[in-house]
């Protein structure tokens, strides 16, 4: 089978590689081994895994998933708030709105059917001063237009009775919001994909490709060979794959990869932006001060420093927004971002959190973790929708690029997978 042969070929080529890492240009490489494949998914985050499951189960494709990391879900899929979003924030009829609402239904049903740890705990979006109340009304109207069920505007007194530690003047209650164990979700989706024949190949990077004379090729390299890249030399593959269909679900590296596939109209590929966000945990508490997710009014680049709860009741605050510049392609392929959380960063968190949690005491925040969001707009530019580019946009049959899949990507993963499979089935 082509899928198995491709996976075996990758392993053999890498096992035989000796000497210094090879750096190559993405030109014709007659000396590089070539292997055919049916369907290749680049990236084993939650979206890539969901796509692999859909292609293998529903379309009966022989799927090869290529992931640069040693295992699945090490990027944005494991460094987020683990929230099941309702679909409130996004412009009506946008992909984010459509996928979030549909994806939420699919996700809750999947979790129930497969015993994935999750909980529908609800969310309060809070206004802490009178000037923010009109923004709550806008969010409520947008959510209703998007088809979000059960939204209700409540006054501050009712919200504070629900959450005695909270301060607000008004709140929007979203009862269908929830939390999920994202690792358990990915593990379940991956297991189903594998049971339907999908193969996952780790420590392997797709560094480019080309489309020429009706033929799509991907350039594949062992990830460790990229680690000593000098930032200037062209990248050389260890293997060339010739797949029938390709889904670029490589998350933080998706834009860089789409630009490195020569032949399509690269002018349609948007510019990438990256926003780093830190989380802090609440320490020295016996019980959680909150029972709902608590979100402030959204800010530029994110949804504000909010309260999230994990399934064990631990309280997390975050993320903030720090824009990152000067990111090279290999850093996105290998996820070489700085995920450290400095202690003194908490000084920025205390005043933001105390707007709605005035009882937060000094010294109660401890560094948690950090994540990086793949975005298609920068600071002050306004939010941009998910971008899904197929043949109708770039001109390459069988290639689908998933770009800017940030929040609500986790909630949307199964809806995105259905959409991609539908496009590739025609």
GROMACS .gro file of C-alpha atoms in nm:
model
  426
    1UNK     CA    1   0.000   0.000   0.000
    2UNK     CA    2   0.130   0.344  -0.085
    3UNK     CA    3   0.068   0.482   0.262
    4UNK     CA    4   0.265   0.207   0.435
    5UNK     CA    5   0.542   0.219   0.175
    6UNK     CA    6   0.576   0.595   0.219
    7UNK     CA    7   0.604   0.562   0.596
    8UNK     CA    8   0.859   0.280   0.568
    9UNK     CA    9   1.054   0.477   0.308
   10UNK     CA   10   1.073   0.779   0.539
   11UNK     CA   11   1.205   0.562   0.822
   12UNK     CA   12   1.464   0.390   0.601
   13UNK     CA   13   1.589   0.714   0.449
   14UNK     CA   14   1.631   0.876   0.790
   15UNK     CA   15   1.795   0.566   0.938
   16UNK     CA   16   2.050   0.569   0.656
   17UNK     CA   17   2.126   0.941   0.686
   18UNK     CA   18   2.477   1.009   0.817
   19UNK     CA   19   2.712   1.304   0.844
   20UNK     CA   20   2.622   1.668   0.870
   21UNK     CA   21   2.267   1.796   0.814
   22UNK     CA   22   2.204   1.869   0.448
   23UNK     CA   23   2.066   2.205   0.348
   24UNK     CA   24   1.897   2.230   0.018
   25UNK     CA   25   1.710   2.458  -0.211
   26UNK     CA   26   1.361   2.361  -0.318
   27UNK     CA   27   1.463   2.287  -0.675
   28UNK     CA   28   1.464   1.956  -0.863
   29UNK     CA   29   1.658   1.696  -0.662
   30UNK     CA   30   1.728   1.394  -0.878
   31UNK     CA   31   1.940   1.226  -0.609
   32UNK     CA   32   1.669   1.241  -0.340
   33UNK     CA   33   1.450   0.929  -0.298
   34UNK     CA   34   1.090   0.970  -0.407
   35UNK     CA   35   0.781   0.785  -0.287
   36UNK     CA   36   0.413   0.799  -0.382
   37UNK     CA   37   0.139   0.855  -0.124
   38UNK     CA   38  -0.237   0.886  -0.130
   39UNK     CA   39  -0.333   1.150   0.129
   40UNK     CA   40  -0.086   1.348   0.340
   41UNK     CA   41  -0.186   1.562   0.637
   42UNK     CA   42   0.091   1.793   0.758
   43UNK     CA   43   0.062   1.851   1.131
   44UNK     CA   44  -0.065   1.634   1.417
   45UNK     CA   45  -0.236   1.899   1.623
   46UNK     CA   46  -0.604   1.862   1.707
   47UNK     CA   47  -0.715   1.991   1.366
   48UNK     CA   48  -0.472   1.772   1.172
   49UNK     CA   49  -0.572   1.465   1.371
   50UNK     CA   50  -0.941   1.539   1.319
   51UNK     CA   51  -0.879   1.579   0.945
   52UNK     CA   52  -0.685   1.251   0.932
   53UNK     CA   53  -0.971   1.075   1.110
   54UNK     CA   54  -1.228   1.220   0.870
   55UNK     CA   55  -1.030   1.135   0.557
   56UNK     CA   56  -0.957   0.780   0.669
   57UNK     CA   57  -1.304   0.703   0.810
   58UNK     CA   58  -1.536   0.887   0.573
   59UNK     CA   59  -1.338   0.903   0.248
   60UNK     CA   60  -1.148   0.576   0.295
   61UNK     CA   61  -0.822   0.748   0.205
   62UNK     CA   62  -0.481   0.603   0.290
   63UNK     CA   63  -0.364   0.882   0.521
   64UNK     CA   64  -0.008   0.963   0.621
   65UNK     CA   65   0.024   1.230   0.893
   66UNK     CA   66   0.362   1.402   0.911
   67UNK     CA   67   0.450   1.579   1.237
   68UNK     CA   68   0.776   1.760   1.316
   69UNK     CA   69   0.756   1.698   1.691
   70UNK     CA   70   0.824   1.369   1.874
   71UNK     CA   71   0.452   1.319   1.938
   72UNK     CA   72   0.111   1.467   1.862
   73UNK     CA   73  -0.042   1.788   1.993
   74UNK     CA   74   0.267   1.961   2.131
   75UNK     CA   75   0.194   2.305   1.983
   76UNK     CA   76  -0.110   2.528   2.015
   77UNK     CA   77  -0.336   2.227   2.070
   78UNK     CA   78  -0.186   2.168   2.415
   79UNK     CA   79  -0.112   2.530   2.503
   80UNK     CA   80  -0.453   2.693   2.520
   81UNK     CA   81  -0.743   2.748   2.759
   82UNK     CA   82  -0.911   2.414   2.676
   83UNK     CA   83  -1.244   2.591   2.643
   84UNK     CA   84  -1.538   2.475   2.433
   85UNK     CA   85  -1.655   2.808   2.294
   86UNK     CA   86  -2.017   2.888   2.221
   87UNK     CA   87  -1.963   3.100   1.907
   88UNK     CA   88  -2.035   3.447   2.042
   89UNK     CA   89  -1.741   3.659   1.935
   90UNK     CA   90  -1.718   3.601   1.561
   91UNK     CA   91  -1.881   3.792   1.273
   92UNK     CA   92  -2.200   3.626   1.144
   93UNK     CA   93  -2.146   3.385   0.853
   94UNK     CA   94  -1.769   3.386   0.910
   95UNK     CA   95  -1.590   3.052   0.910
   96UNK     CA   96  -1.508   3.103   1.277
   97UNK     CA   97  -1.876   3.150   1.362
   98UNK     CA   98  -1.999   2.863   1.147
   99UNK     CA   99  -1.730   2.616   1.251
  100UNK     CA  100  -1.747   2.710   1.618
  101UNK     CA  101  -2.123   2.661   1.652
  102UNK     CA  102  -2.129   2.342   1.446
  103UNK     CA  103  -1.805   2.220   1.601
  104UNK     CA  104  -1.939   2.271   1.952
  105UNK     CA  105  -2.234   2.042   1.881
  106UNK     CA  106  -2.008   1.783   1.720
  107UNK     CA  107  -1.760   1.805   2.006
  108UNK     CA  108  -2.013   1.766   2.288
  109UNK     CA  109  -2.170   1.469   2.109
  110UNK     CA  110  -1.830   1.311   2.047
  111UNK     CA  111  -1.725   1.360   2.409
  112UNK     CA  112  -2.042   1.193   2.535
  113UNK     CA  113  -2.013   0.901   2.295
  114UNK     CA  114  -1.641   0.841   2.363
  115UNK     CA  115  -1.622   0.930   2.734
  116UNK     CA  116  -1.390   1.225   2.678
  117UNK     CA  117  -1.357   1.425   3.003
  118UNK     CA  118  -1.546   1.753   2.962
  119UNK     CA  119  -1.794   1.970   3.146
  120UNK     CA  120  -2.050   2.225   3.031
  121UNK     CA  121  -1.991   2.480   3.308
  122UNK     CA  122  -2.107   2.797   3.131
  123UNK     CA  123  -1.940   3.134   3.089
  124UNK     CA  124  -1.996   3.486   3.218
  125UNK     CA  125  -1.866   3.769   2.998
  126UNK     CA  126  -1.852   4.064   3.235
  127UNK     CA  127  -1.863   4.442   3.211
  128UNK     CA  128  -1.687   4.603   3.505
  129UNK     CA  129  -1.784   4.959   3.422
  130UNK     CA  130  -2.084   5.123   3.259
  131UNK     CA  131  -1.894   5.213   2.941
  132UNK     CA  132  -1.849   4.842   2.861
  133UNK     CA  133  -2.220   4.751   2.874
  134UNK     CA  134  -2.291   4.847   2.509
  135UNK     CA  135  -2.016   4.603   2.406
  136UNK     CA  136  -2.196   4.326   2.596
  137UNK     CA  137  -2.512   4.403   2.401
  138UNK     CA  138  -2.321   4.381   2.074
  139UNK     CA  139  -2.180   4.043   2.177
  140UNK     CA  140  -2.523   3.914   2.273
  141UNK     CA  141  -2.679   4.019   1.945
  142UNK     CA  142  -2.391   3.868   1.750
  143UNK     CA  143  -2.415   3.543   1.943
  144UNK     CA  144  -2.790   3.517   1.879
  145UNK     CA  145  -2.733   3.581   1.508
  146UNK     CA  146  -2.469   3.306   1.508
  147UNK     CA  147  -2.718   3.060   1.655
  148UNK     CA  148  -2.580   3.039   2.009
  149UNK     CA  149  -2.846   2.896   2.239
  150UNK     CA  150  -2.951   3.024   2.581
  151UNK     CA  151  -2.773   3.358   2.591
  152UNK     CA  152  -2.904   3.584   2.865
  153UNK     CA  153  -2.809   3.933   2.984
  154UNK     CA  154  -2.807   3.958   3.363
  155UNK     CA  155  -2.744   4.247   3.598
  156UNK     CA  156  -2.442   4.268   3.820
  157UNK     CA  157  -2.626   4.164   4.135
  158UNK     CA  158  -2.746   3.838   3.982
  159UNK     CA  159  -2.403   3.762   3.841
  160UNK     CA  160  -2.241   3.825   4.177
  161UNK     CA  161  -2.493   3.599   4.349
  162UNK     CA  162  -2.391   3.327   4.106
  163UNK     CA  163  -2.023   3.403   4.168
  164UNK     CA  164  -1.973   3.572   4.509
  165UNK     CA  165  -1.603   3.648   4.441
  166UNK     CA  166  -1.689   3.832   4.120
  167UNK     CA  167  -1.733   4.203   4.064
  168UNK     CA  168  -1.922   4.334   3.760
  169UNK     CA  169  -2.194   4.581   3.666
  170UNK     CA  170  -2.355   4.354   3.406
  171UNK     CA  171  -2.284   4.015   3.250
  172UNK     CA  172  -2.371   3.800   2.952
  173UNK     CA  173  -2.440   3.440   3.052
  174UNK     CA  174  -2.352   3.168   2.801
  175UNK     CA  175  -2.472   2.835   2.944
  176UNK     CA  176  -2.342   2.622   2.655
  177UNK     CA  177  -1.972   2.710   2.702
  178UNK     CA  178  -1.756   2.444   2.861
  179UNK     CA  179  -1.415   2.289   2.922
  180UNK     CA  180  -1.247   1.978   2.781
  181UNK     CA  181  -0.943   1.759   2.829
  182UNK     CA  182  -0.779   1.832   2.495
  183UNK     CA  183  -0.518   1.556   2.529
  184UNK     CA  184  -0.787   1.292   2.580
  185UNK     CA  185  -0.974   1.428   2.278
  186UNK     CA  186  -0.667   1.410   2.056
  187UNK     CA  187  -0.580   1.063   2.181
  188UNK     CA  188  -0.929   0.939   2.095
  189UNK     CA  189  -0.936   1.100   1.749
  190UNK     CA  190  -0.588   0.965   1.676
  191UNK     CA  191  -0.687   0.614   1.783
  192UNK     CA  192  -0.985   0.619   1.548
  193UNK     CA  193  -0.771   0.748   1.264
  194UNK     CA  194  -0.515   0.474   1.319
  195UNK     CA  195  -0.783   0.207   1.346
  196UNK     CA  196  -0.895   0.312   0.997
  197UNK     CA  197  -0.545   0.281   0.858
  198UNK     CA  198  -0.391   0.625   0.911
  199UNK     CA  199  -0.017   0.630   0.982
  200UNK     CA  200   0.151   0.895   1.199
  201UNK     CA  201   0.515   0.981   1.130
  202UNK     CA  202   0.687   1.193   1.398
  203UNK     CA  203   1.017   1.384   1.413
  204UNK     CA  204   0.961   1.459   1.045
  205UNK     CA  205   0.914   1.796   0.880
  206UNK     CA  206   0.764   1.902   0.550
  207UNK     CA  207   0.985   2.193   0.445
  208UNK     CA  208   0.838   2.280   0.105
  209UNK     CA  209   0.733   2.136  -0.227
  210UNK     CA  210   0.630   2.216  -0.579
  211UNK     CA  211   0.348   2.174  -0.825
  212UNK     CA  212   0.458   2.119  -1.182
  213UNK     CA  213   0.294   1.960  -1.486
  214UNK     CA  214  -0.005   1.844  -1.286
  215UNK     CA  215   0.208   1.680  -1.017
  216UNK     CA  216   0.231   1.784  -0.651
  217UNK     CA  217   0.545   1.701  -0.454
  218UNK     CA  218   0.638   1.756  -0.091
  219UNK     CA  219   0.993   1.791   0.039
  220UNK     CA  220   1.041   1.600   0.363
  221UNK     CA  221   1.328   1.621   0.611
  222UNK     CA  222   1.411   1.463   0.942
  223UNK     CA  223   1.342   1.730   1.202
  224UNK     CA  224   1.680   1.701   1.370
  225UNK     CA  225   1.849   1.799   1.044
  226UNK     CA  226   1.680   2.139   1.064
  227UNK     CA  227   1.791   2.222   1.417
  228UNK     CA  228   2.134   2.354   1.311
  229UNK     CA  229   2.002   2.560   1.022
  230UNK     CA  230   2.197   2.886   0.985
  231UNK     CA  231   1.893   3.083   0.872
  232UNK     CA  232   2.037   3.147   0.527
  233UNK     CA  233   2.118   2.821   0.353
  234UNK     CA  234   1.847   2.661   0.141
  235UNK     CA  235   1.679   2.361   0.303
  236UNK     CA  236   1.742   2.016   0.154
  237UNK     CA  237   1.498   1.727   0.185
  238UNK     CA  238   1.578   1.365   0.264
  239UNK     CA  239   1.271   1.243   0.073
  240UNK     CA  240   1.027   1.365  -0.189
  241UNK     CA  241   0.665   1.256  -0.150
  242UNK     CA  242   0.419   1.261  -0.440
  243UNK     CA  243   0.070   1.256  -0.284
  244UNK     CA  244  -0.268   1.276  -0.449
  245UNK     CA  245  -0.405   1.511  -0.184
  246UNK     CA  246  -0.240   1.726   0.084
  247UNK     CA  247  -0.392   1.906   0.380
  248UNK     CA  248  -0.158   2.164   0.531
  249UNK     CA  249  -0.269   2.167   0.895
  250UNK     CA  250   0.070   2.259   1.035
  251UNK     CA  251  -0.059   2.532   1.263
  252UNK     CA  252   0.218   2.778   1.348
  253UNK     CA  253   0.409   2.674   1.034
  254UNK     CA  254   0.115   2.662   0.794
  255UNK     CA  255   0.175   2.997   0.626
  256UNK     CA  256   0.549   2.937   0.591
  257UNK     CA  257   0.488   2.595   0.436
  258UNK     CA  258   0.226   2.725   0.194
  259UNK     CA  259   0.477   2.984   0.070
  260UNK     CA  260   0.744   2.716   0.024
  261UNK     CA  261   0.529   2.507  -0.210
  262UNK     CA  262   0.631   2.647  -0.547
  263UNK     CA  263   0.390   2.655  -0.833
  264UNK     CA  264   0.070   2.781  -0.667
  265UNK     CA  265  -0.017   3.148  -0.671
  266UNK     CA  266   0.183   3.249  -0.363
  267UNK     CA  267   0.041   3.598  -0.390
  268UNK     CA  268  -0.275   3.471  -0.222
  269UNK     CA  269  -0.090   3.356   0.091
  270UNK     CA  270  -0.145   3.603   0.375
  271UNK     CA  271   0.127   3.740   0.599
  272UNK     CA  272   0.170   3.551   0.928
  273UNK     CA  273   0.166   3.710   1.272
  274UNK     CA  274   0.235   3.547   1.606
  275UNK     CA  275   0.101   3.638   1.948
  276UNK     CA  276   0.245   3.484   2.262
  277UNK     CA  277   0.025   3.448   2.570
  278UNK     CA  278   0.110   3.346   2.926
  279UNK     CA  279  -0.108   3.176   3.185
  280UNK     CA  280  -0.079   3.195   3.564
  281UNK     CA  281  -0.235   2.958   3.813
  282UNK     CA  282  -0.403   3.051   4.139
  283UNK     CA  283  -0.211   2.903   4.432
  284UNK     CA  284  -0.278   2.855   4.803
  285UNK     CA  285  -0.649   2.785   4.766
  286UNK     CA  286  -0.848   2.485   4.884
  287UNK     CA  287  -1.152   2.543   4.665
  288UNK     CA  288  -1.197   2.737   4.343
  289UNK     CA  289  -1.340   3.089   4.388
  290UNK     CA  290  -1.536   3.046   4.063
  291UNK     CA  291  -1.766   2.786   3.914
  292UNK     CA  292  -1.807   2.942   3.569
  293UNK     CA  293  -1.561   3.063   3.310
  294UNK     CA  294  -1.517   3.439   3.363
  295UNK     CA  295  -1.423   3.652   3.063
  296UNK     CA  296  -1.373   4.029   3.043
  297UNK     CA  297  -1.464   4.235   2.737
  298UNK     CA  298  -1.237   4.123   2.447
  299UNK     CA  299  -0.917   4.314   2.372
  300UNK     CA  300  -0.698   4.354   2.064
  301UNK     CA  301  -0.541   4.020   1.973
  302UNK     CA  302  -0.740   3.807   2.217
  303UNK     CA  303  -1.032   3.762   2.453
  304UNK     CA  304  -0.863   3.928   2.750
  305UNK     CA  305  -0.706   3.779   3.063
  306UNK     CA  306  -0.985   3.546   3.167
  307UNK     CA  307  -1.060   3.279   3.425
  308UNK     CA  308  -1.053   2.921   3.307
  309UNK     CA  309  -1.096   2.609   3.514
  310UNK     CA  310  -0.954   2.269   3.437
  311UNK     CA  311  -1.144   1.949   3.508
  312UNK     CA  312  -0.967   1.917   3.845
  313UNK     CA  313  -1.090   2.260   3.952
  314UNK     CA  314  -0.756   2.438   3.919
  315UNK     CA  315  -0.794   2.807   3.834
  316UNK     CA  316  -0.591   2.960   3.552
  317UNK     CA  317  -0.573   3.322   3.439
  318UNK     CA  318  -0.470   3.419   3.087
  319UNK     CA  319  -0.361   3.459   2.826
  320UNK     CA  320  -0.216   3.804   2.780
  321UNK     CA  321  -0.095   3.921   2.438
  322UNK     CA  322   0.267   3.974   2.336
  323UNK     CA  323   0.335   4.018   1.966
  324UNK     CA  324   0.640   3.831   1.832
  325UNK     CA  325   0.845   3.960   1.541
  326UNK     CA  326   1.126   3.817   1.331
  327UNK     CA  327   1.017   3.453   1.330
  328UNK     CA  328   1.194   3.242   1.065
  329UNK     CA  329   1.035   2.949   0.882
  330UNK     CA  330   1.227   2.672   1.056
  331UNK     CA  331   1.130   2.810   1.397
  332UNK     CA  332   0.766   2.769   1.296
  333UNK     CA  333   0.824   2.421   1.152
  334UNK     CA  334   1.000   2.299   1.469
  335UNK     CA  335   0.798   2.508   1.718
  336UNK     CA  336   1.109   2.680   1.857
  337UNK     CA  337   0.915   2.953   2.034
  338UNK     CA  338   0.997   3.066   2.386
  339UNK     CA  339   0.734   2.918   2.618
  340UNK     CA  340   0.885   3.031   2.947
  341UNK     CA  341   0.669   3.231   3.189
  342UNK     CA  342   0.871   3.481   3.395
  343UNK     CA  343   0.758   3.541   3.753
  344UNK     CA  344   0.757   3.920   3.713
  345UNK     CA  345   0.504   3.897   3.431
  346UNK     CA  346   0.244   3.845   3.703
  347UNK     CA  347   0.272   4.217   3.776
  348UNK     CA  348   0.079   4.278   3.452
  349UNK     CA  349  -0.187   4.025   3.547
  350UNK     CA  350  -0.286   4.148   3.893
  351UNK     CA  351  -0.445   4.480   3.785
  352UNK     CA  352  -0.631   4.316   3.493
  353UNK     CA  353  -0.770   4.032   3.706
  354UNK     CA  354  -0.868   4.262   3.994
  355UNK     CA  355  -1.107   4.446   3.766
  356UNK     CA  356  -1.343   4.150   3.804
  357UNK     CA  357  -1.181   3.961   4.096
  358UNK     CA  358  -1.100   4.233   4.349
  359UNK     CA  359  -1.021   3.984   4.627
  360UNK     CA  360  -0.713   3.849   4.450
  361UNK     CA  361  -0.429   3.869   4.701
  362UNK     CA  362  -0.068   3.957   4.630
  363UNK     CA  363   0.159   3.659   4.578
  364UNK     CA  364  -0.122   3.421   4.483
  365UNK     CA  365  -0.029   3.388   4.115
  366UNK     CA  366   0.225   3.131   4.001
  367UNK     CA  367   0.363   3.085   3.647
  368UNK     CA  368   0.163   2.825   3.456
  369UNK     CA  369   0.241   2.784   3.088
  370UNK     CA  370   0.251   2.983   2.764
  371UNK     CA  371   0.116   2.939   2.415
  372UNK     CA  372   0.157   3.103   2.075
  373UNK     CA  373  -0.134   3.189   1.849
  374UNK     CA  374  -0.103   3.173   1.471
  375UNK     CA  375  -0.272   3.488   1.343
  376UNK     CA  376  -0.333   3.656   1.010
  377UNK     CA  377  -0.355   4.010   1.146
  378UNK     CA  378  -0.128   4.212   1.370
  379UNK     CA  379  -0.173   4.450   1.660
  380UNK     CA  380  -0.458   4.703   1.612
  381UNK     CA  381  -0.551   4.550   1.273
  382UNK     CA  382  -0.865   4.376   1.392
  383UNK     CA  383  -0.945   4.006   1.394
  384UNK     CA  384  -0.930   3.805   1.071
  385UNK     CA  385  -1.127   3.494   0.985
  386UNK     CA  386  -0.990   3.146   0.936
  387UNK     CA  387  -0.845   3.113   0.585
  388UNK     CA  388  -0.896   2.784   0.402
  389UNK     CA  389  -0.743   2.787   0.056
  390UNK     CA  390  -0.813   2.519  -0.202
  391UNK     CA  391  -0.767   2.483  -0.576
  392UNK     CA  392  -1.016   2.763  -0.642
  393UNK     CA  393  -0.777   3.006  -0.471
  394UNK     CA  394  -0.421   2.884  -0.540
  395UNK     CA  395  -0.479   2.666  -0.847
  396UNK     CA  396  -0.335   2.335  -0.720
  397UNK     CA  397  -0.570   2.035  -0.732
  398UNK     CA  398  -0.579   1.832  -0.412
  399UNK     CA  399  -0.404   2.090  -0.190
  400UNK     CA  400  -0.587   2.251   0.103
  401UNK     CA  401  -0.409   2.508   0.322
  402UNK     CA  402  -0.553   2.576   0.668
  403UNK     CA  403  -0.418   2.917   0.769
  404UNK     CA  404  -0.465   3.124   1.082
  405UNK     CA  405  -0.640   2.845   1.272
  406UNK     CA  406  -0.628   3.007   1.615
  407UNK     CA  407  -0.914   3.020   1.866
  408UNK     CA  408  -1.176   2.872   1.830
  409UNK     CA  409  -0.971   2.604   1.653
  410UNK     CA  410  -1.008   2.345   1.929
  411UNK     CA  411  -1.388   2.385   1.939
  412UNK     CA  412  -1.401   2.389   1.558
  413UNK     CA  413  -1.170   2.095   1.487
  414UNK     CA  414  -1.434   1.839   1.390
  415UNK     CA  415  -1.633   2.090   1.183
  416UNK     CA  416  -1.315   2.195   0.999
  417UNK     CA  417  -1.240   1.827   0.932
  418UNK     CA  418  -1.587   1.773   0.786
  419UNK     CA  419  -1.550   2.080   0.566
  420UNK     CA  420  -1.207   1.976   0.435
  421UNK     CA  421  -1.324   1.622   0.363
  422UNK     CA  422  -1.627   1.755   0.175
  423UNK     CA  423  -1.402   1.974  -0.043
  424UNK     CA  424  -1.169   1.686  -0.120
  425UNK     CA  425  -1.447   1.441  -0.197
  426UNK     CA  426  -1.558   1.624  -0.510
   0.00000   0.00000   0.00000
